[in-house]
Short mmCIF file of C-alpha atoms in Angstrom, two decimals:
data_model
loop_
_atom_site.label_atom_id
_atom_site.label_comp_id
_atom_site.label_asym_id
_atom_site.label_seq_id
_atom_site.Cartn_x
_atom_site.Cartn_y
_atom_site.Cartn_z
CA MET D 1 80.01 117.63 58.03
CA GLY D 2 82.14 114.53 57.37
CA ALA D 3 80.98 110.96 57.84
CA GLU D 4 83.02 110.48 61.01
CA ALA D 5 81.60 113.63 62.58
CA LEU D 6 78.05 112.61 61.66
CA GLU D 7 78.61 109.20 63.22
CA LYS D 8 79.80 110.73 66.49
CA VAL D 9 76.97 113.27 66.66
CA SER D 10 74.52 110.41 66.03
CA LEU D 11 76.07 108.47 68.88
CA TYR D 12 75.76 111.56 71.09
CA TRP D 13 72.05 111.68 70.23
CA LEU D 14 71.61 107.96 70.95
CA CYS D 15 73.19 108.42 74.39
CA HIS D 16 70.27 110.70 75.26
CA LEU D 17 67.45 108.37 74.24
CA PRO D 18 65.09 107.23 77.00
CA GLU D 19 66.11 103.84 78.46
CA ALA D 20 69.22 103.72 76.27
CA GLY D 21 72.00 102.12 78.27
CA ALA D 22 75.42 101.23 76.90
CA LEU D 23 74.41 97.75 75.76
CA GLN D 24 71.23 98.99 74.08
CA ILE D 25 73.16 101.65 72.17
CA ARG D 26 75.68 99.07 70.95
CA ARG D 27 72.81 96.84 69.81
CA ILE D 28 71.21 99.74 67.95
CA GLY D 29 74.47 100.40 66.10
CA GLU D 30 74.81 96.72 65.21
CA LEU D 31 71.19 96.51 64.05
CA ALA D 32 71.45 99.61 61.86
CA GLY D 33 74.98 99.03 60.61
CA SER D 34 76.10 102.41 61.99
CA PHE D 35 74.94 104.95 64.56
CA ARG D 36 74.11 107.40 61.77
CA GLU D 37 71.82 104.89 60.04
CA ALA D 38 70.07 104.26 63.36
CA TYR D 39 68.29 107.58 62.87
CA TYR D 40 66.23 106.05 60.07
CA ILE D 41 65.00 103.03 62.01
CA GLU D 42 61.46 103.29 63.29
CA GLY D 43 61.09 103.17 67.04
CA THR D 44 58.62 100.29 66.81
CA GLN D 45 61.36 98.09 65.32
CA LEU D 46 63.62 98.78 68.27
CA TRP D 47 60.80 98.00 70.68
CA LYS D 48 59.86 94.76 68.91
CA LYS D 49 63.47 93.60 68.95
CA GLY D 50 63.58 94.08 72.72
CA ILE D 51 66.03 96.99 72.69
CA PHE D 52 63.57 99.21 74.55
CA LYS D 53 60.97 98.17 77.13
CA LYS D 54 58.35 100.69 75.99
CA GLU D 55 57.14 101.59 72.53
CA GLU D 56 55.97 105.11 73.30
CA ASN D 57 58.56 107.86 72.94
CA ALA D 58 61.27 105.23 72.53
CA TYR D 59 62.85 106.86 69.53
CA ARG D 60 62.25 110.59 69.68
CA PHE D 61 64.83 112.91 68.09
CA ASP D 62 65.82 116.40 69.24
CA ASN D 63 68.43 118.78 67.94
CA TRP D 64 71.42 117.32 69.80
CA LYS D 65 73.83 118.45 67.12
CA GLU D 66 73.95 122.06 68.31
CA GLU D 67 74.29 120.97 71.94
CA TYR D 68 77.13 118.62 71.02
CA TYR D 69 79.13 121.36 69.33
CA ARG D 70 78.61 123.77 72.22
CA LEU D 71 80.23 121.41 74.74
CA SER D 72 83.69 122.73 73.89
CA GLU D 73 82.57 126.24 74.85
CA LYS D 74 82.05 124.88 78.36
CA GLY D 75 85.42 123.14 78.49
CA ILE D 76 83.87 119.70 78.08
CA ARG D 77 84.85 116.90 75.72
CA PHE D 78 82.58 114.01 74.72
CA ILE D 79 84.65 110.86 74.24
CA THR D 80 83.27 107.68 72.60
CA PRO D 81 84.65 104.32 71.41
CA LEU D 82 84.85 106.00 67.99
CA ASP D 83 87.69 108.20 69.28
CA ALA D 84 91.35 107.22 69.33
CA ASP D 85 91.75 108.57 72.87
CA TYR D 86 88.91 106.51 74.35
CA PRO D 87 90.44 104.74 77.41
CA LYS D 88 91.54 101.27 76.31
CA ARG D 89 91.21 99.97 79.88
CA LEU D 90 87.44 100.40 79.67
CA TYR D 91 87.15 97.63 77.10
CA SER D 92 87.54 95.22 80.03
CA VAL D 93 84.05 96.36 81.10
CA TYR D 94 81.23 94.23 79.65
CA ASP D 95 78.91 97.24 79.22
CA TYR D 96 81.64 99.82 78.63
CA PRO D 97 80.32 103.39 78.28
CA MET D 98 79.38 104.57 74.81
CA GLY D 99 79.97 108.17 75.78
CA LEU D 100 81.95 109.97 78.48
CA TYR D 101 81.96 113.65 79.36
CA ILE D 102 85.43 114.85 80.32
CA LYS D 103 86.57 118.00 82.08
CA GLY D 104 90.32 118.20 82.24
CA GLU D 105 92.26 115.13 81.13
CA LEU D 106 91.86 111.38 80.91
CA PRO D 107 94.22 108.97 82.70
CA ALA D 108 97.36 108.31 80.67
CA GLU D 109 97.31 104.87 79.05
CA ASP D 110 100.99 104.24 79.71
CA ARG D 111 100.97 104.95 83.45
CA ALA D 112 99.88 102.66 86.27
CA THR D 113 96.48 103.53 87.75
CA ALA D 114 94.96 102.57 91.10
CA ALA D 115 91.46 103.10 92.47
CA VAL D 116 91.33 104.07 96.14
CA ILE D 117 87.81 103.54 97.44
CA GLY D 118 85.94 103.03 100.69
CA ALA D 119 83.22 104.13 103.07
CA ARG D 120 81.81 107.63 103.34
CA ASN D 121 81.39 107.17 107.09
CA CYS D 122 84.94 106.00 107.62
CA THR D 123 87.15 105.94 110.68
CA PHE D 124 89.95 108.43 111.23
CA TYR D 125 92.39 105.57 110.71
CA GLY D 126 90.85 104.73 107.36
CA LYS D 127 90.84 108.32 106.14
CA GLN D 128 94.42 108.88 107.30
CA SER D 129 95.57 105.65 105.62
CA ALA D 130 93.79 106.46 102.34
CA GLU D 131 95.46 109.84 102.15
CA TYR D 132 98.89 108.48 103.09
CA ILE D 133 98.81 105.57 100.62
CA SER D 134 97.48 107.77 97.81
CA ARG D 135 100.20 110.33 98.46
CA GLU D 136 102.84 107.61 98.27
CA LEU D 137 101.32 106.13 95.10
CA ALA D 138 101.17 109.54 93.45
CA GLY D 139 104.76 110.21 94.41
CA GLN D 140 105.75 107.07 92.48
CA GLY D 141 103.83 108.16 89.40
CA VAL D 142 100.72 106.06 89.95
CA GLN D 143 97.47 107.75 88.88
CA VAL D 144 94.69 107.65 91.50
CA ILE D 145 91.03 107.12 90.60
CA SER D 146 88.08 107.55 92.94
CA GLY D 147 84.54 108.91 93.17
CA LEU D 148 84.90 112.27 95.00
CA ALA D 149 82.57 111.10 97.78
CA LEU D 150 83.00 112.08 101.41
CA GLY D 151 85.30 109.93 103.49
CA ILE D 152 87.76 107.58 101.80
CA ASP D 153 87.22 108.80 98.23
CA GLY D 154 87.98 112.40 99.12
CA ALA D 155 90.99 111.37 101.20
CA GLY D 156 92.36 109.40 98.25
CA HIS D 157 92.08 112.36 95.90
CA ALA D 158 93.56 114.71 98.51
CA GLY D 159 96.53 112.41 99.08
CA ALA D 160 97.25 112.22 95.36
CA VAL D 161 97.14 116.03 95.11
CA LYS D 162 99.53 116.36 98.05
CA GLY D 163 101.82 113.81 96.46
CA GLY D 164 102.04 115.96 93.34
CA GLY D 165 100.41 113.28 91.21
CA ARG D 166 97.49 112.92 88.88
CA THR D 167 94.02 112.03 90.15
CA PHE D 168 90.67 111.51 88.43
CA ALA D 169 87.13 111.58 89.79
CA VAL D 170 84.30 109.53 88.24
CA LEU D 171 80.97 111.10 89.16
CA GLY D 172 77.42 109.85 89.57
CA CYS D 173 76.21 113.21 88.25
CA GLY D 174 77.22 115.65 85.51
CA VAL D 175 80.75 117.05 85.27
CA ASN D 176 79.44 120.56 85.93
CA ILE D 177 78.17 119.54 89.35
CA CYS D 178 80.35 119.03 92.42
CA TYR D 179 78.80 116.43 94.69
CA PRO D 180 79.08 116.73 97.60
CA LYS D 181 79.41 120.53 97.55
CA THR D 182 81.75 120.39 100.54
CA ASN D 183 84.38 118.88 98.21
CA TYR D 184 84.36 121.84 95.83
CA ARG D 185 87.94 122.88 96.59
CA LEU D 186 89.03 119.30 95.95
CA PHE D 187 86.96 119.32 92.74
CA GLU D 188 89.00 122.29 91.52
CA GLN D 189 92.30 120.69 92.53
CA ILE D 190 91.42 117.52 90.62
CA LEU D 191 90.83 119.59 87.49
CA GLU D 192 94.31 121.03 87.91
CA LYS D 193 95.91 117.64 88.53
CA GLY D 194 93.85 115.31 86.32
CA GLY D 195 90.22 115.25 85.29
CA ILE D 196 86.53 114.90 86.08
CA ILE D 197 84.73 112.08 84.26
CA SER D 198 81.05 111.18 83.94
CA GLU D 199 78.70 109.14 81.80
CA TYR D 200 75.89 111.57 82.63
CA ALA D 201 74.93 114.85 80.94
CA PRO D 202 76.83 117.88 82.34
CA GLN D 203 73.92 119.30 84.33
CA GLU D 204 72.43 115.99 85.54
CA GLU D 205 71.87 116.04 89.29
CA PRO D 206 73.20 113.21 91.48
CA CYS D 207 70.83 110.26 91.70
CA ALA D 208 71.16 107.16 93.90
CA ARG D 209 70.82 104.75 90.97
CA ASN D 210 73.73 106.41 89.12
CA PHE D 211 76.40 105.59 91.67
CA PRO D 212 76.47 101.77 91.40
CA VAL D 213 76.53 102.17 87.59
CA ARG D 214 79.46 104.60 87.62
CA ASN D 215 81.46 102.16 89.78
CA ARG D 216 82.17 99.99 86.73
CA ILE D 217 84.03 102.96 85.24
CA ILE D 218 86.14 103.44 88.38
CA SER D 219 87.16 99.78 88.33
CA GLY D 220 87.51 99.75 84.55
CA LEU D 221 89.94 102.66 84.46
CA SER D 222 92.15 101.07 87.14
CA ASP D 223 94.87 98.46 87.02
CA ALA D 224 94.40 97.76 90.73
CA ILE D 225 91.73 98.53 93.32
CA LEU D 226 92.50 99.31 96.95
CA VAL D 227 89.56 98.99 99.33
CA ILE D 228 90.28 100.93 102.51
CA GLU D 229 87.09 100.40 104.52
CA ALA D 230 83.77 99.04 103.26
CA ARG D 231 80.45 97.95 104.72
CA GLN D 232 78.62 94.84 103.60
CA LYS D 233 76.59 95.45 100.42
CA SER D 234 78.39 98.76 99.92
CA GLY D 235 79.30 100.49 96.69
CA SER D 236 82.96 99.80 97.44
CA LEU D 237 82.39 96.06 97.46
CA ILE D 238 80.38 96.37 94.24
CA THR D 239 83.40 98.08 92.70
CA ALA D 240 85.72 95.37 94.01
CA GLN D 241 83.46 92.64 92.57
CA LEU D 242 83.35 94.41 89.21
CA GLY D 243 87.13 94.67 89.32
CA LEU D 244 87.43 90.92 89.86
CA GLU D 245 85.18 90.30 86.86
CA GLN D 246 87.35 92.67 84.81
CA GLY D 247 90.55 90.88 85.83
CA LYS D 248 91.89 93.67 88.05
CA ASP D 249 94.08 93.20 91.16
CA ILE D 250 92.16 93.81 94.41
CA TYR D 251 93.79 94.90 97.67
CA ALA D 252 92.38 95.65 101.11
CA LEU D 253 93.81 97.67 103.97
CA PRO D 254 94.42 95.48 107.04
CA GLY D 255 93.65 96.79 110.49
CA ARG D 256 96.13 99.13 112.17
CA ILE D 257 99.17 99.15 109.91
CA THR D 258 100.43 101.89 112.22
#
């Protein structure tokens, strides 16, 4: 195995360490000089340097190499900042992901991309508007990003599909899991027209804490963010705030454009 392959497999392993978020993994690589060399650092050193909160089981190692190489058998790619096709837009994110699981394709770097986001419990007007605007955007070649949730997210994806464009879903669970299950047909259509993206292992079940974290990827992959309907303290407003911090353009749907 070449040095580059070893480095990527080591990064894959690091992404599965307990408590290892994107920033911690970057710090480990900087501390060790490479992700491969990180294997030889004792866990107590990482704990003492504040990279992990707990000393016990902080640095266990399992045979991730075999699992990594079997991803392709399942139609999954694992993309990292070590890869040339890692999305350049994500570098606008302070804690950009150190590993992404991809089913299908990634958004094209040379095409405009817009996130269409909003409430799950949306109004008919909001859902209709999200689908219409996404269809129009897709028809003009704009890629549509959202989170596959019920309500506005699903309407945005559906509109992009109807417009014959490309759409991408960023999940708060693994790429092998469609959440919610009622969007399974849409899940399949997205794979035909774009891709499914997640920071979480392919079989990881949806978890409430994952969704606010994945929102930074939705905003990061987008050039502009369109908020259709959002409640106070909602995930949509979190995404909009992250987008502002990343220097993205933020738009909101005004009442009754019809």
